mmCIF file of C-alpha atoms in Angstrom:
data_model
loop_
_atom_site.group_PDB
_atom_site.id
_atom_site.type_symbol
_atom_site.label_atom_id
_atom_site.label_comp_id
_atom_site.label_asym_id
_atom_site.label_seq_id
_atom_site.Cartn_x
_atom_site.Cartn_y
_atom_site.Cartn_z
ATOM 1 C CA MET A 1 -10.664 13.429 18.918
ATOM 2 C CA LEU A 2 -10.205 16.363 16.560
ATOM 3 C CA ASP A 3 -12.597 16.919 13.694
ATOM 4 C CA THR A 4 -9.682 17.129 11.272
ATOM 5 C CA GLY A 5 -6.964 14.501 10.951
ATOM 6 C CA GLY A 6 -3.803 15.770 9.391
ATOM 7 C CA VAL A 7 -1.959 12.525 9.814
ATOM 8 C CA LEU A 8 0.485 13.332 7.000
ATOM 9 C CA PRO A 9 1.256 16.772 8.436
ATOM 10 C CA ASP A 10 3.817 17.628 5.751
ATOM 11 C CA LEU A 11 1.230 17.681 2.968
ATOM 12 C CA PRO A 12 0.908 21.204 1.504
ATOM 13 C CA LEU A 13 -2.825 21.539 2.136
ATOM 14 C CA PRO A 14 -5.200 23.073 1.363
ATOM 15 C CA ALA A 15 -4.159 23.442 -2.284
ATOM 16 C CA THR A 16 -5.780 25.008 -5.323
ATOM 17 C CA LEU A 17 -6.240 22.767 -8.370
ATOM 18 C CA ASP A 18 -6.507 24.440 -11.771
ATOM 19 C CA THR A 19 -9.055 22.559 -13.925
ATOM 20 C CA ARG A 20 -11.364 23.209 -16.875
ATOM 21 C CA ASP A 21 -14.151 23.525 -14.280
ATOM 22 C CA GLY A 22 -12.267 26.446 -12.712
ATOM 23 C CA ASP A 23 -10.265 26.476 -9.509
ATOM 24 C CA LEU A 24 -11.053 23.664 -7.084
ATOM 25 C CA LEU A 25 -9.918 23.278 -3.489
ATOM 26 C CA LEU A 26 -8.027 20.137 -2.418
ATOM 27 C CA ARG A 27 -8.207 19.681 1.362
ATOM 28 C CA ARG A 28 -8.175 17.055 4.104
ATOM 29 C CA ALA A 29 -11.421 15.179 4.628
ATOM 30 C CA ARG A 30 -13.378 15.832 7.837
ATOM 31 C CA ARG A 31 -15.864 13.678 9.684
ATOM 32 C CA GLY A 32 -18.607 15.909 8.278
ATOM 33 C CA ASP A 33 -17.700 14.722 4.764
ATOM 34 C CA LEU A 34 -19.057 11.237 5.493
ATOM 35 C CA ASP A 35 -22.220 11.522 3.387
ATOM 36 C CA ALA A 36 -20.399 13.075 0.443
ATOM 37 C CA LEU A 37 -17.721 10.351 0.562
ATOM 38 C CA VAL A 38 -20.253 7.517 0.733
ATOM 39 C CA ASP A 39 -22.107 9.044 -2.236
ATOM 40 C CA LEU A 40 -18.866 9.362 -4.236
ATOM 41 C CA LEU A 41 -17.988 5.700 -3.687
ATOM 42 C CA ALA A 42 -21.501 4.550 -4.621
ATOM 43 C CA ASP A 43 -21.310 6.720 -7.772
ATOM 44 C CA ASP A 44 -18.986 4.203 -9.461
ATOM 45 C CA PRO A 45 -20.090 0.881 -10.942
ATOM 46 C CA VAL A 46 -16.902 -1.031 -9.996
ATOM 47 C CA SER A 47 -17.137 0.107 -6.350
ATOM 48 C CA ALA A 48 -20.883 -0.491 -6.238
ATOM 49 C CA ALA A 49 -20.345 -4.065 -7.460
ATOM 50 C CA ARG A 50 -17.993 -4.600 -4.498
ATOM 51 C CA GLY A 51 -20.666 -3.532 -2.043
ATOM 52 C CA ASP A 52 -20.220 0.255 -1.881
ATOM 53 C CA ALA A 53 -23.854 0.961 -2.705
ATOM 54 C CA GLY A 54 -24.423 3.649 -0.098
ATOM 55 C CA SER A 55 -26.905 1.488 1.819
ATOM 56 C CA PRO A 56 -28.136 3.118 5.050
ATOM 57 C CA GLY A 57 -27.257 -0.069 6.950
ATOM 58 C CA ASP A 58 -23.600 0.372 5.998
ATOM 59 C CA ARG A 59 -23.441 3.918 7.403
ATOM 60 C CA PRO A 60 -21.994 3.001 10.842
ATOM 61 C CA VAL A 61 -19.251 0.914 9.219
ATOM 62 C CA SER A 62 -18.400 3.765 6.836
ATOM 63 C CA ALA A 63 -18.315 6.262 9.723
ATOM 64 C CA SER A 64 -15.936 4.016 11.680
ATOM 65 C CA ALA A 65 -13.764 3.568 8.594
ATOM 66 C CA LEU A 66 -13.566 7.340 8.086
ATOM 67 C CA ASP A 67 -12.587 7.775 11.743
ATOM 68 C CA ALA A 68 -9.896 5.110 11.349
ATOM 69 C CA VAL A 69 -8.366 6.743 8.280
ATOM 70 C CA LEU A 70 -8.368 10.178 9.930
ATOM 71 C CA ASP A 71 -6.786 8.764 13.108
ATOM 72 C CA THR A 72 -4.070 6.556 11.577
ATOM 73 C CA ASP A 73 -0.584 8.017 11.287
ATOM 74 C CA GLY A 74 0.885 7.891 7.815
ATOM 75 C CA ASN A 75 -2.526 8.075 6.138
ATOM 76 C CA ASP A 76 -4.532 11.000 4.833
ATOM 77 C CA LEU A 77 -7.887 11.173 3.091
ATOM 78 C CA LEU A 78 -8.357 14.131 0.751
ATOM 79 C CA VAL A 79 -11.371 15.648 -0.927
ATOM 80 C CA VAL A 80 -11.822 18.166 -3.739
ATOM 81 C CA ASP A 81 -14.361 20.950 -3.223
ATOM 82 C CA GLN A 82 -16.025 22.675 -6.134
ATOM 83 C CA LEU A 83 -16.233 26.150 -4.594
ATOM 84 C CA SER A 84 -18.564 27.848 -7.064
ATOM 85 C CA SER A 85 -21.432 25.404 -6.758
ATOM 86 C CA PRO A 86 -23.931 25.935 -9.592
ATOM 87 C CA SER A 87 -26.696 25.911 -6.978
ATOM 88 C CA GLY A 88 -25.052 28.727 -5.058
ATOM 89 C CA GLY A 89 -25.129 26.502 -1.988
ATOM 90 C CA PRO A 90 -22.243 25.103 0.033
ATOM 91 C CA ALA A 91 -19.210 23.627 -1.700
ATOM 92 C CA ASP A 92 -19.731 20.297 -3.474
ATOM 93 C CA VAL A 93 -17.298 17.427 -2.896
ATOM 94 C CA VAL A 94 -16.432 16.253 -6.433
ATOM 95 C CA GLY A 95 -13.350 14.086 -5.863
ATOM 96 C CA THR A 96 -11.418 12.080 -3.291
ATOM 97 C CA LEU A 97 -8.301 9.990 -2.838
ATOM 98 C CA GLN A 98 -6.398 8.372 0.026
ATOM 99 C CA LEU A 99 -2.637 8.517 0.578
ATOM 100 C CA THR A 100 -0.398 6.243 2.673
ATOM 101 C CA ARG A 101 3.315 6.906 3.203
ATOM 102 C CA ILE A 102 5.254 3.623 3.467
ATOM 103 C CA PRO A 103 8.963 3.448 4.297
ATOM 104 C CA GLY A 104 10.876 0.473 2.914
ATOM 105 C CA MET A 105 14.278 -1.004 2.214
ATOM 106 C CA THR A 106 13.820 -1.937 -1.458
ATOM 107 C CA ARG A 107 14.834 0.311 -4.365
ATOM 108 C CA VAL A 108 17.713 1.536 -2.193
ATOM 109 C CA GLY A 109 15.530 2.619 0.702
ATOM 110 C CA THR A 110 12.842 4.356 -1.323
ATOM 111 C CA THR A 111 9.785 5.534 0.619
ATOM 112 C CA ARG A 112 6.554 4.812 -1.248
ATOM 113 C CA LEU A 113 3.396 6.849 -1.544
ATOM 114 C CA LEU A 114 0.434 4.528 -2.027
ATOM 115 C CA VAL A 115 -2.686 6.013 -3.600
ATOM 116 C CA GLU A 116 -6.027 4.303 -2.941
ATOM 117 C CA ALA A 117 -9.654 5.040 -3.690
ATOM 118 C CA VAL A 118 -9.269 7.713 -6.378
ATOM 119 C CA ARG A 119 -12.752 8.889 -7.376
ATOM 120 C CA VAL A 120 -14.225 11.811 -9.332
ATOM 121 C CA ARG A 121 -17.974 12.398 -9.315
ATOM 122 C CA SER A 122 -19.444 10.984 -12.535
ATOM 123 C CA ASP A 123 -21.044 14.267 -13.629
ATOM 124 C CA ARG A 124 -17.685 16.085 -13.275
ATOM 125 C CA ARG A 125 -15.486 13.698 -15.276
ATOM 126 C CA SER A 126 -13.422 14.810 -18.297
ATOM 127 C CA ALA A 127 -12.910 18.250 -16.747
ATOM 128 C CA GLY A 128 -9.340 17.525 -15.701
ATOM 129 C CA ILE A 129 -10.139 17.073 -12.001
ATOM 130 C CA GLY A 130 -8.599 13.597 -11.732
ATOM 131 C CA ALA A 131 -5.487 14.688 -13.635
ATOM 132 C CA ALA A 132 -5.068 17.759 -11.420
ATOM 133 C CA MET A 133 -5.443 15.607 -8.280
ATOM 134 C CA MET A 134 -2.914 13.055 -9.504
ATOM 135 C CA ARG A 135 -0.378 15.671 -10.672
ATOM 136 C CA TRP A 136 -0.551 17.222 -7.214
ATOM 137 C CA VAL A 137 0.125 13.768 -5.703
ATOM 138 C CA GLN A 138 3.011 12.995 -8.103
ATOM 139 C CA HIS A 139 4.725 16.344 -7.618
ATOM 140 C CA ASP A 140 3.571 18.426 -4.618
ATOM 141 C CA ALA A 141 2.718 15.592 -2.233
ATOM 142 C CA ALA A 142 5.547 13.244 -3.216
ATOM 143 C CA THR A 143 8.096 16.054 -2.901
ATOM 144 C CA ALA A 144 6.767 17.245 0.467
ATOM 145 C CA LEU A 145 6.722 13.689 1.851
ATOM 146 C CA GLY A 146 10.082 12.644 0.379
ATOM 147 C CA THR A 147 8.549 9.654 -1.420
ATOM 148 C CA GLY A 148 10.503 8.573 -4.503
ATOM 149 C CA LEU A 149 7.839 6.201 -5.787
ATOM 150 C CA VAL A 150 4.091 6.746 -6.199
ATOM 151 C CA GLN A 151 2.086 3.560 -6.648
ATOM 152 C CA LEU A 152 -1.500 2.444 -7.072
ATOM 153 C CA THR A 153 -3.504 -0.424 -8.482
ATOM 154 C CA SER A 154 -6.495 -0.168 -10.784
ATOM 155 C CA ASP A 155 -9.084 -2.872 -11.441
ATOM 156 C CA THR A 156 -8.414 -4.599 -14.784
ATOM 157 C CA ALA A 157 -11.954 -3.555 -15.832
ATOM 158 C CA ARG A 158 -11.022 0.158 -15.663
ATOM 159 C CA THR A 159 -9.342 0.388 -19.093
ATOM 160 C CA ASP A 160 -10.016 4.144 -19.396
ATOM 161 C CA ALA A 161 -8.285 4.680 -16.050
ATOM 162 C CA HIS A 162 -5.271 2.698 -17.250
ATOM 163 C CA ARG A 163 -4.794 5.031 -20.234
ATOM 164 C CA PHE A 164 -5.276 7.988 -17.853
ATOM 165 C CA TYR A 165 -2.497 6.832 -15.508
ATOM 166 C CA GLU A 166 -0.142 6.074 -18.400
ATOM 167 C CA ARG A 167 -0.679 9.595 -19.802
ATOM 168 C CA LEU A 168 0.365 10.926 -16.375
ATOM 169 C CA GLY A 169 3.654 9.028 -16.571
ATOM 170 C CA PHE A 170 2.794 5.917 -14.556
ATOM 171 C CA ALA A 171 4.173 2.601 -15.834
ATOM 172 C CA ALA A 172 1.895 -0.468 -15.836
ATOM 173 C CA SER A 173 4.864 -2.504 -14.642
ATOM 174 C CA HIS A 174 3.147 -4.760 -12.089
ATOM 175 C CA VAL A 175 0.281 -7.187 -11.607
ATOM 176 C CA GLY A 176 -1.965 -6.346 -8.653
ATOM 177 C CA PHE A 177 -3.074 -9.354 -6.585
ATOM 178 C CA LYS A 178 -5.899 -9.276 -4.032
ATOM 179 C CA TYR A 179 -6.977 -11.928 -1.540
ATOM 180 C CA ARG A 180 -10.292 -11.538 0.225
ATOM 181 C CA ARG A 181 -10.245 -13.242 3.601
ATOM 182 C CA GLY A 182 -13.033 -15.515 4.820
ATOM 183 C CA MET B 1 14.834 3.795 20.431
ATOM 184 C CA LEU B 2 14.252 0.096 21.076
ATOM 185 C CA ASP B 3 16.170 -2.514 19.146
ATOM 186 C CA THR B 4 12.910 -4.222 18.207
ATOM 187 C CA GLY B 5 10.001 -2.443 16.546
ATOM 188 C CA GLY B 6 6.687 -4.142 17.006
ATOM 189 C CA VAL B 7 4.685 -1.499 15.248
ATOM 190 C CA LEU B 8 1.839 -3.911 14.422
ATOM 191 C CA PRO B 9 1.618 -5.150 18.012
ATOM 192 C CA ASP B 10 -1.312 -7.488 17.326
ATOM 193 C CA LEU B 11 0.729 -9.751 15.052
ATOM 194 C CA PRO B 12 1.059 -13.235 16.618
ATOM 195 C CA LEU B 13 4.859 -13.297 16.589
ATOM 196 C CA PRO B 14 7.177 -15.099 16.775
ATOM 197 C CA ALA B 15 5.526 -17.922 14.807
ATOM 198 C CA THR B 16 6.692 -21.322 13.669
ATOM 199 C CA LEU B 17 6.412 -22.073 9.948
ATOM 200 C CA ASP B 18 6.202 -25.703 8.880
ATOM 201 C CA THR B 19 8.148 -26.211 5.625
ATOM 202 C CA ARG B 20 9.921 -28.985 3.718
ATOM 203 C CA ASP B 21 13.160 -27.529 5.153
ATOM 204 C CA GLY B 22 11.832 -28.213 8.659
ATOM 205 C CA ASP B 23 10.433 -25.740 11.151
ATOM 206 C CA LEU B 24 11.437 -22.127 10.557
ATOM 207 C CA LEU B 25 10.937 -19.151 12.866
ATOM 208 C CA LEU B 26 9.041 -16.092 11.629
ATOM 209 C CA ARG B 27 9.853 -13.031 13.752
ATOM 210 C CA ARG B 28 10.113 -9.255 13.664
ATOM 211 C CA ALA B 29 13.243 -7.844 12.046
ATOM 212 C CA ARG B 30 15.783 -6.095 14.288
ATOM 213 C CA ARG B 31 18.389 -3.493 13.478
ATOM 214 C CA GLY B 32 20.986 -6.250 13.689
ATOM 215 C CA ASP B 33 19.378 -7.947 10.664
ATOM 216 C CA LEU B 34 20.564 -5.152 8.357
ATOM 217 C CA ASP B 35 23.306 -7.133 6.605
ATOM 218 C CA ALA B 36 21.106 -10.184 6.121
ATOM 219 C CA LEU B 37 18.287 -8.043 4.701
ATOM 220 C CA VAL B 38 20.589 -6.197 2.291
ATOM 221 C CA ASP B 39 21.990 -9.546 1.112
ATOM 222 C CA LEU B 40 18.471 -10.954 0.613
ATOM 223 C CA LEU B 41 17.421 -7.998 -1.539
ATOM 224 C CA ALA B 42 20.604 -8.169 -3.631
ATOM 225 C CA ASP B 43 20.013 -11.937 -4.085
ATOM 226 C CA ASP B 44 17.235 -11.262 -6.611
ATOM 227 C CA PRO B 45 17.800 -10.169 -10.222
ATOM 228 C CA VAL B 46 14.685 -7.928 -10.411
ATOM 229 C CA SER B 47 15.664 -6.058 -7.218
ATOM 230 C CA ALA B 48 19.316 -5.873 -8.248
ATOM 231 C CA ALA B 49 18.296 -4.295 -11.568
ATOM 232 C CA ARG B 50 16.455 -1.584 -9.566
ATOM 233 C CA GLY B 51 19.616 -0.721 -7.652
ATOM 234 C CA ASP B 52 19.495 -3.145 -4.712
ATOM 235 C CA ALA B 53 22.958 -4.521 -5.405
ATOM 236 C CA GLY B 54 24.222 -4.483 -1.827
ATOM 237 C CA SER B 55 26.832 -1.810 -2.587
ATOM 238 C CA PRO B 56 28.764 -0.674 0.513
ATOM 239 C CA GLY B 57 27.974 2.943 -0.393
ATOM 240 C CA ASP B 58 24.249 2.237 -0.040
ATOM 241 C CA ARG B 59 24.621 0.850 3.494
ATOM 242 C CA PRO B 60 23.758 4.108 5.360
ATOM 243 C CA VAL B 61 20.603 4.559 3.262
ATOM 244 C CA SER B 62 19.566 0.959 3.921
ATOM 245 C CA ALA B 63 20.196 1.372 7.665
ATOM 246 C CA SER B 64 18.044 4.513 7.747
ATOM 247 C CA ALA B 65 15.314 2.738 5.779
ATOM 248 C CA LEU B 66 15.338 -0.175 8.231
ATOM 249 C CA ASP B 67 15.073 2.283 11.151
ATOM 250 C CA ALA B 68 12.159 4.017 9.420
ATOM 251 C CA VAL B 69 10.233 0.783 8.869
ATOM 252 C CA LEU B 70 10.800 -0.342 12.462
ATOM 253 C CA ASP B 71 9.720 3.066 13.806
ATOM 254 C CA THR B 72 6.599 3.663 11.672
ATOM 255 C CA ASP B 73 3.246 2.728 13.178
ATOM 256 C CA GLY B 74 1.167 0.404 11.057
ATOM 257 C CA ASN B 75 4.231 -1.221 9.464
ATOM 258 C CA ASP B 76 6.180 -4.319 10.380
ATOM 259 C CA LEU B 77 9.176 -5.968 8.739
ATOM 260 C CA LEU B 78 9.438 -9.724 9.270
ATOM 261 C CA VAL B 79 12.225 -12.223 8.718
ATOM 262 C CA VAL B 80 12.356 -16.016 8.626
ATOM 263 C CA ASP B 81 15.173 -17.732 10.551
ATOM 264 C CA GLN B 82 16.404 -21.173 9.578
ATOM 265 C CA LEU B 83 17.148 -22.418 13.083
ATOM 266 C CA SER B 84 19.128 -25.563 12.311
ATOM 267 C CA SER B 85 21.809 -23.934 10.205
ATOM 268 C CA PRO B 86 23.775 -26.584 8.278
ATOM 269 C CA SER B 87 26.972 -24.887 9.459
ATOM 270 C CA GLY B 88 25.941 -25.225 13.092
ATOM 271 C CA GLY B 89 26.420 -21.476 13.445
ATOM 272 C CA PRO B 90 23.833 -18.808 14.268
ATOM 273 C CA ALA B 91 20.406 -18.834 12.608
ATOM 274 C CA ASP B 92 20.337 -17.900 8.920
ATOM 275 C CA VAL B 93 17.816 -15.345 7.645
ATOM 276 C CA VAL B 94 16.237 -17.056 4.616
ATOM 277 C CA GLY B 95 13.149 -14.920 3.973
ATOM 278 C CA THR B 96 11.555 -11.523 4.555
ATOM 279 C CA LEU B 97 8.411 -9.527 3.895
ATOM 280 C CA GLN B 98 6.942 -6.184 4.952
ATOM 281 C CA LEU B 99 3.360 -5.576 6.107
ATOM 282 C CA THR B 100 1.367 -2.331 6.238
ATOM 283 C CA ARG B 101 -2.128 -2.092 7.746
ATOM 284 C CA ILE B 102 -4.234 0.481 5.865
ATOM 285 C CA PRO B 103 -7.744 1.506 6.968
ATOM 286 C CA GLY B 104 -10.098 2.678 4.232
ATOM 287 C CA MET B 105 -13.690 3.433 3.310
ATOM 288 C CA THR B 106 -13.960 1.347 0.124
ATOM 289 C CA ARG B 107 -15.304 -2.225 0.026
ATOM 290 C CA VAL B 108 -17.632 -1.233 2.871
ATOM 291 C CA GLY B 109 -14.888 -0.020 5.184
ATOM 292 C CA THR B 110 -12.489 -2.903 4.629
ATOM 293 C CA THR B 111 -9.045 -2.526 6.220
ATOM 294 C CA ARG B 112 -6.281 -3.676 3.874
ATOM 295 C CA LEU B 113 -3.073 -5.517 4.591
ATOM 296 C CA LEU B 114 -0.435 -4.525 2.037
ATOM 297 C CA VAL B 115 2.456 -6.933 1.518
ATOM 298 C CA GLU B 116 5.707 -5.551 0.102
ATOM 299 C CA ALA B 117 9.193 -6.890 -0.519
ATOM 300 C CA VAL B 118 8.540 -10.641 -0.274
ATOM 301 C CA ARG B 119 11.866 -12.447 -0.709
ATOM 302 C CA VAL B 120 13.185 -15.974 -0.133
ATOM 303 C CA ARG B 121 16.911 -16.652 -0.373
ATOM 304 C CA SER B 122 17.673 -18.151 -3.787
ATOM 305 C CA ASP B 123 19.299 -21.316 -2.400
ATOM 306 C CA ARG B 124 16.210 -22.027 -0.248
ATOM 307 C CA ARG B 125 13.502 -21.671 -2.912
ATOM 308 C CA SER B 126 11.019 -24.470 -3.724
ATOM 309 C CA ALA B 127 11.067 -25.643 -0.102
ATOM 310 C CA GLY B 128 7.699 -24.092 0.713
ATOM 311 C CA ILE B 129 9.120 -21.165 2.686
ATOM 312 C CA GLY B 130 7.380 -18.482 0.608
ATOM 313 C CA ALA B 131 4.075 -20.359 0.706
ATOM 314 C CA ALA B 132 4.310 -20.789 4.498
ATOM 315 C CA MET B 133 5.073 -17.077 4.930
ATOM 316 C CA MET B 134 2.167 -16.029 2.714
ATOM 317 C CA ARG B 135 -0.326 -18.464 4.308
ATOM 318 C CA TRP B 136 0.596 -16.999 7.686
ATOM 319 C CA VAL B 137 -0.067 -13.500 6.287
ATOM 320 C CA GLN B 138 -3.386 -14.507 4.668
ATOM 321 C CA HIS B 139 -4.723 -16.289 7.746
ATOM 322 C CA ASP B 140 -2.876 -15.611 11.026
ATOM 323 C CA ALA B 141 -1.828 -12.004 10.375
ATOM 324 C CA ALA B 142 -4.965 -10.895 8.533
ATOM 325 C CA THR B 143 -7.189 -12.378 11.248
ATOM 326 C CA ALA B 144 -5.182 -10.835 14.103
ATOM 327 C CA LEU B 145 -5.167 -7.417 12.410
ATOM 328 C CA GLY B 146 -8.812 -7.513 11.280
ATOM 329 C CA THR B 147 -7.879 -6.910 7.641
ATOM 330 C CA GLY B 148 -10.434 -8.265 5.173
ATOM 331 C CA LEU B 149 -8.242 -7.805 2.109
ATOM 332 C CA VAL B 150 -4.601 -8.777 1.572
ATOM 333 C CA GLN B 151 -2.973 -7.109 -1.415
ATOM 334 C CA LEU B 152 0.380 -6.943 -3.154
ATOM 335 C CA THR B 153 1.855 -6.181 -6.541
ATOM 336 C CA SER B 154 4.386 -8.269 -8.420
ATOM 337 C CA ASP B 155 6.608 -7.115 -11.292
ATOM 338 C CA THR B 156 5.200 -8.326 -14.639
ATOM 339 C CA ALA B 157 8.562 -10.065 -15.219
ATOM 340 C CA ARG B 158 7.984 -12.402 -12.246
ATOM 341 C CA THR B 159 5.733 -14.925 -14.023
ATOM 342 C CA ASP B 160 6.639 -17.743 -11.604
ATOM 343 C CA ALA B 161 5.584 -15.531 -8.697
ATOM 344 C CA HIS B 162 2.253 -14.828 -10.377
ATOM 345 C CA ARG B 163 1.436 -18.556 -10.565
ATOM 346 C CA PHE B 164 2.568 -18.869 -6.936
ATOM 347 C CA TYR B 165 0.171 -16.146 -5.718
ATOM 348 C CA GLU B 166 -2.717 -17.563 -7.748
ATOM 349 C CA ARG B 167 -2.152 -21.021 -6.204
ATOM 350 C CA LEU B 168 -2.454 -19.338 -2.787
ATOM 351 C CA GLY B 169 -5.869 -17.926 -3.713
ATOM 352 C CA PHE B 170 -4.906 -14.407 -4.793
ATOM 353 C CA ALA B 171 -6.753 -12.981 -7.816
ATOM 354 C CA ALA B 172 -4.756 -11.084 -10.453
ATOM 355 C CA SER B 173 -7.613 -8.586 -10.602
ATOM 356 C CA HIS B 174 -5.658 -5.335 -10.877
ATOM 357 C CA VAL B 175 -2.954 -3.557 -12.842
ATOM 358 C CA GLY B 176 -0.160 -2.144 -10.686
ATOM 359 C CA PHE B 177 1.064 1.317 -11.713
ATOM 360 C CA LYS B 178 4.311 2.895 -10.486
ATOM 361 C CA TYR B 179 5.609 6.429 -10.977
ATOM 362 C CA ARG B 180 9.211 7.190 -10.139
ATOM 363 C CA ARG B 181 9.640 10.813 -9.153
ATOM 364 C CA GLY B 182 12.425 13.006 -10.493
#
């Protein structure tokens, strides 16, 4: 098992993102990013309410889930590193998102790029990090992967996120349904 | 290249669906189902308005898309056969849906089952075929694949479909955003 996945090998990574916080590095997640990823998910009230509270007891499940994403063809988990950490220490992970490439027959055989789990660390919001990540997905990633449609769902409670996606050119054309089993 | 995919090998297929039209057979799609699948997609005004009109010129693209779905790990394309065709001829394809299994770290490492392109032939609607397909996905497929969350999006214009998914226990908890590239 390699430390790095690379299960969407055509993605042009690593990439530099130009933001108001300076240049950030977008790269594939590694198994060593587990703690940073768990912290990022817990650093969000909607996620925390769904159980992503960063509890130590959940660590083995999160580690297995990270392994599964990194080992599953057609999926890639990305992180954004803030290179010039104010503390002068190692790079800080300040953002993440997951991509899945899905072939399909509808829309005249359009391949979809599904975006899940978009997060920016709460103390780095409003610096353009999320917009830079999403523009890279909509243009660089979608072009490299040959995906004509980029899609995602956002919890109805995230009204700020809805305006954010509409500013980026996404259409709120669908209702997102979820069914939790058992 | 095999004629049959089977890229979610744990799915308990073929399966019998009990509907008001009698017992139907749910099975994996094959390359030979291309014409039936193209006809099913064209037999829907929302799809047709997005370009799925069944034009002969689109046939090569649809064939390539079917190959891609059948060859991509983590995806499966299913069809429903009406075995006792009124004409006494071969089985009729009366329904279809696509499944994608997506591992992820959110919701405490919950693996998702994404449902795309759910269609029932227009002259077979209101016979419980769609409900039988979706119940199989929510229970049989989700259990076999270990996916704790089943998710899909539905065009805001499909208000009947929204009531249908809510009756099946889905929550309309999200907004579905789409971005068409280029």
